[in-house]
Amino acid sequence: MDCRNEGCTQPQDEDIMDIPLDDPAANKAAAKIQAGFRGHMTRKKMKDDKPREEKQREQK
């Protein structure tokens, strides 16, 4: 059944539940994805904070 053209009776999240949560390979992959995302957010925050630090140095 194609859900784009017809009404879906099953939720789209059903595929997510097929991942075994106790699988070491899945846990390792999840940790790697999370670490990459945390690094991305940290770099983004540092980039946003950098102009403020430079302005504070100029005012001193």
C-alpha atoms as an extended CHARMM CRD file, in Angstrom:
* protein
*
        60  EXT
         1         1  MET       CA              0.0000000000        0.0000000000        0.0000000000  PROA      1               0.0000000000
         2         2  ASP       CA              1.3580000000        3.4230000000       -0.9240000000  PROA      2               0.0000000000
         3         3  CYS       CA              0.6400000000        5.8910000000        1.8830000000  PROA      3               0.0000000000
         4         4  ARG       CA              1.1300000000        8.9430000000       -0.3050000000  PROA      4               0.0000000000
         5         5  ASN       CA             -1.9630000000        8.2670000000       -2.3930000000  PROA      5               0.0000000000
         6         6  GLU       CA             -4.1510000000        6.3820000000        0.0800000000  PROA      6               0.0000000000
         7         7  GLY       CA             -4.8840000000        6.7490000000        3.7710000000  PROA      7               0.0000000000
         8         8  CYS       CA             -2.4900000000        4.8550000000        6.0130000000  PROA      8               0.0000000000
         9         9  THR       CA             -3.9240000000        2.6310000000        8.6920000000  PROA      9               0.0000000000
        10        10  GLN       CA             -0.5290000000        1.8720000000       10.2880000000  PROA      10              0.0000000000
        11        11  PRO       CA              1.7390000000        4.5200000000       11.7880000000  PROA      11              0.0000000000
        12        12  GLN       CA              4.9690000000        5.3780000000        9.9740000000  PROA      12              0.0000000000
        13        13  ASP       CA              6.9990000000        4.7360000000       13.1610000000  PROA      13              0.0000000000
        14        14  GLU       CA              6.5560000000        0.9770000000       12.8570000000  PROA      14              0.0000000000
        15        15  ASP       CA              9.9070000000        0.5610000000       11.0650000000  PROA      15              0.0000000000
        16        16  ILE       CA             11.7530000000        2.1750000000       13.9710000000  PROA      16              0.0000000000
        17        17  MET       CA             10.5310000000       -0.4880000000       16.3720000000  PROA      17              0.0000000000
        18        18  ASP       CA             12.2470000000       -3.2340000000       14.3530000000  PROA      18              0.0000000000
        19        19  ILE       CA             15.6780000000       -2.1810000000       15.6740000000  PROA      19              0.0000000000
        20        20  PRO       CA             16.8320000000       -4.4650000000       18.5100000000  PROA      20              0.0000000000
        21        21  LEU       CA             17.8190000000       -2.2200000000       21.4020000000  PROA      21              0.0000000000
        22        22  ASP       CA             20.2390000000       -4.7520000000       22.8870000000  PROA      22              0.0000000000
        23        23  ASP       CA             22.2780000000       -5.1120000000       19.6790000000  PROA      23              0.0000000000
        24        24  PRO       CA             25.8760000000       -3.9410000000       20.3350000000  PROA      24              0.0000000000
        25        25  ALA       CA             26.3120000000       -2.7990000000       16.7340000000  PROA      25              0.0000000000
        26        26  ALA       CA             23.1520000000       -0.6870000000       16.9440000000  PROA      26              0.0000000000
        27        27  ASN       CA             24.3030000000        0.8490000000       20.2400000000  PROA      27              0.0000000000
        28        28  LYS       CA             27.7160000000        1.6340000000       18.7610000000  PROA      28              0.0000000000
        29        29  ALA       CA             26.1150000000        3.2530000000       15.7140000000  PROA      29              0.0000000000
        30        30  ALA       CA             23.7520000000        5.2950000000       17.8860000000  PROA      30              0.0000000000
        31        31  ALA       CA             26.6430000000        6.4900000000       20.0670000000  PROA      31              0.0000000000
        32        32  LYS       CA             28.6160000000        7.5390000000       16.9910000000  PROA      32              0.0000000000
        33        33  ILE       CA             25.6460000000        9.4880000000       15.5960000000  PROA      33              0.0000000000
        34        34  GLN       CA             25.0220000000       11.1620000000       18.9490000000  PROA      34              0.0000000000
        35        35  ALA       CA             28.6950000000       12.1080000000       19.3390000000  PROA      35              0.0000000000
        36        36  GLY       CA             28.7380000000       13.6360000000       15.8790000000  PROA      36              0.0000000000
        37        37  PHE       CA             25.6140000000       15.6410000000       16.6080000000  PROA      37              0.0000000000
        38        38  ARG       CA             26.9380000000       16.8440000000       19.9620000000  PROA      38              0.0000000000
        39        39  GLY       CA             30.1530000000       17.9390000000       18.2700000000  PROA      39              0.0000000000
        40        40  HSD       CA             28.1370000000       19.7840000000       15.6370000000  PROA      40              0.0000000000
        41        41  MET       CA             26.1230000000       21.5990000000       18.2960000000  PROA      41              0.0000000000
        42        42  THR       CA             29.2620000000       22.4860000000       20.2830000000  PROA      42              0.0000000000
        43        43  ARG       CA             31.0140000000       23.8880000000       17.2040000000  PROA      43              0.0000000000
        44        44  LYS       CA             27.8940000000       25.8650000000       16.3220000000  PROA      44              0.0000000000
        45        45  LYS       CA             27.6800000000       27.2930000000       19.8540000000  PROA      45              0.0000000000
        46        46  MET       CA             31.3770000000       28.1760000000       19.8680000000  PROA      46              0.0000000000
        47        47  LYS       CA             31.0330000000       29.8910000000       16.4940000000  PROA      47              0.0000000000
        48        48  ASP       CA             28.0830000000       31.9430000000       17.7630000000  PROA      48              0.0000000000
        49        49  ASP       CA             29.9120000000       32.8780000000       20.9870000000  PROA      49              0.0000000000
        50        50  LYS       CA             33.1740000000       33.8880000000       19.2990000000  PROA      50              0.0000000000
        51        51  PRO       CA             32.0520000000       37.3360000000       18.0250000000  PROA      51              0.0000000000
        52        52  ARG       CA             30.8180000000       38.2100000000       21.5270000000  PROA      52              0.0000000000
        53        53  GLU       CA             34.2090000000       37.3520000000       23.0350000000  PROA      53              0.0000000000
        54        54  GLU       CA             36.0140000000       39.4820000000       20.4460000000  PROA      54              0.0000000000
        55        55  LYS       CA             33.7090000000       42.4430000000       21.1680000000  PROA      55              0.0000000000
        56        56  GLN       CA             34.3560000000       42.1030000000       24.9020000000  PROA      56              0.0000000000
        57        57  ARG       CA             38.1150000000       42.1230000000       24.3320000000  PROA      57              0.0000000000
        58        58  GLU       CA             37.8640000000       45.2880000000       22.2450000000  PROA      58              0.0000000000
        59        59  GLN       CA             35.9000000000       47.0760000000       24.9580000000  PROA      59              0.0000000000
        60        60  LYS       CA             38.5450000000       46.4240000000       27.6540000000  PROA      60              0.0000000000
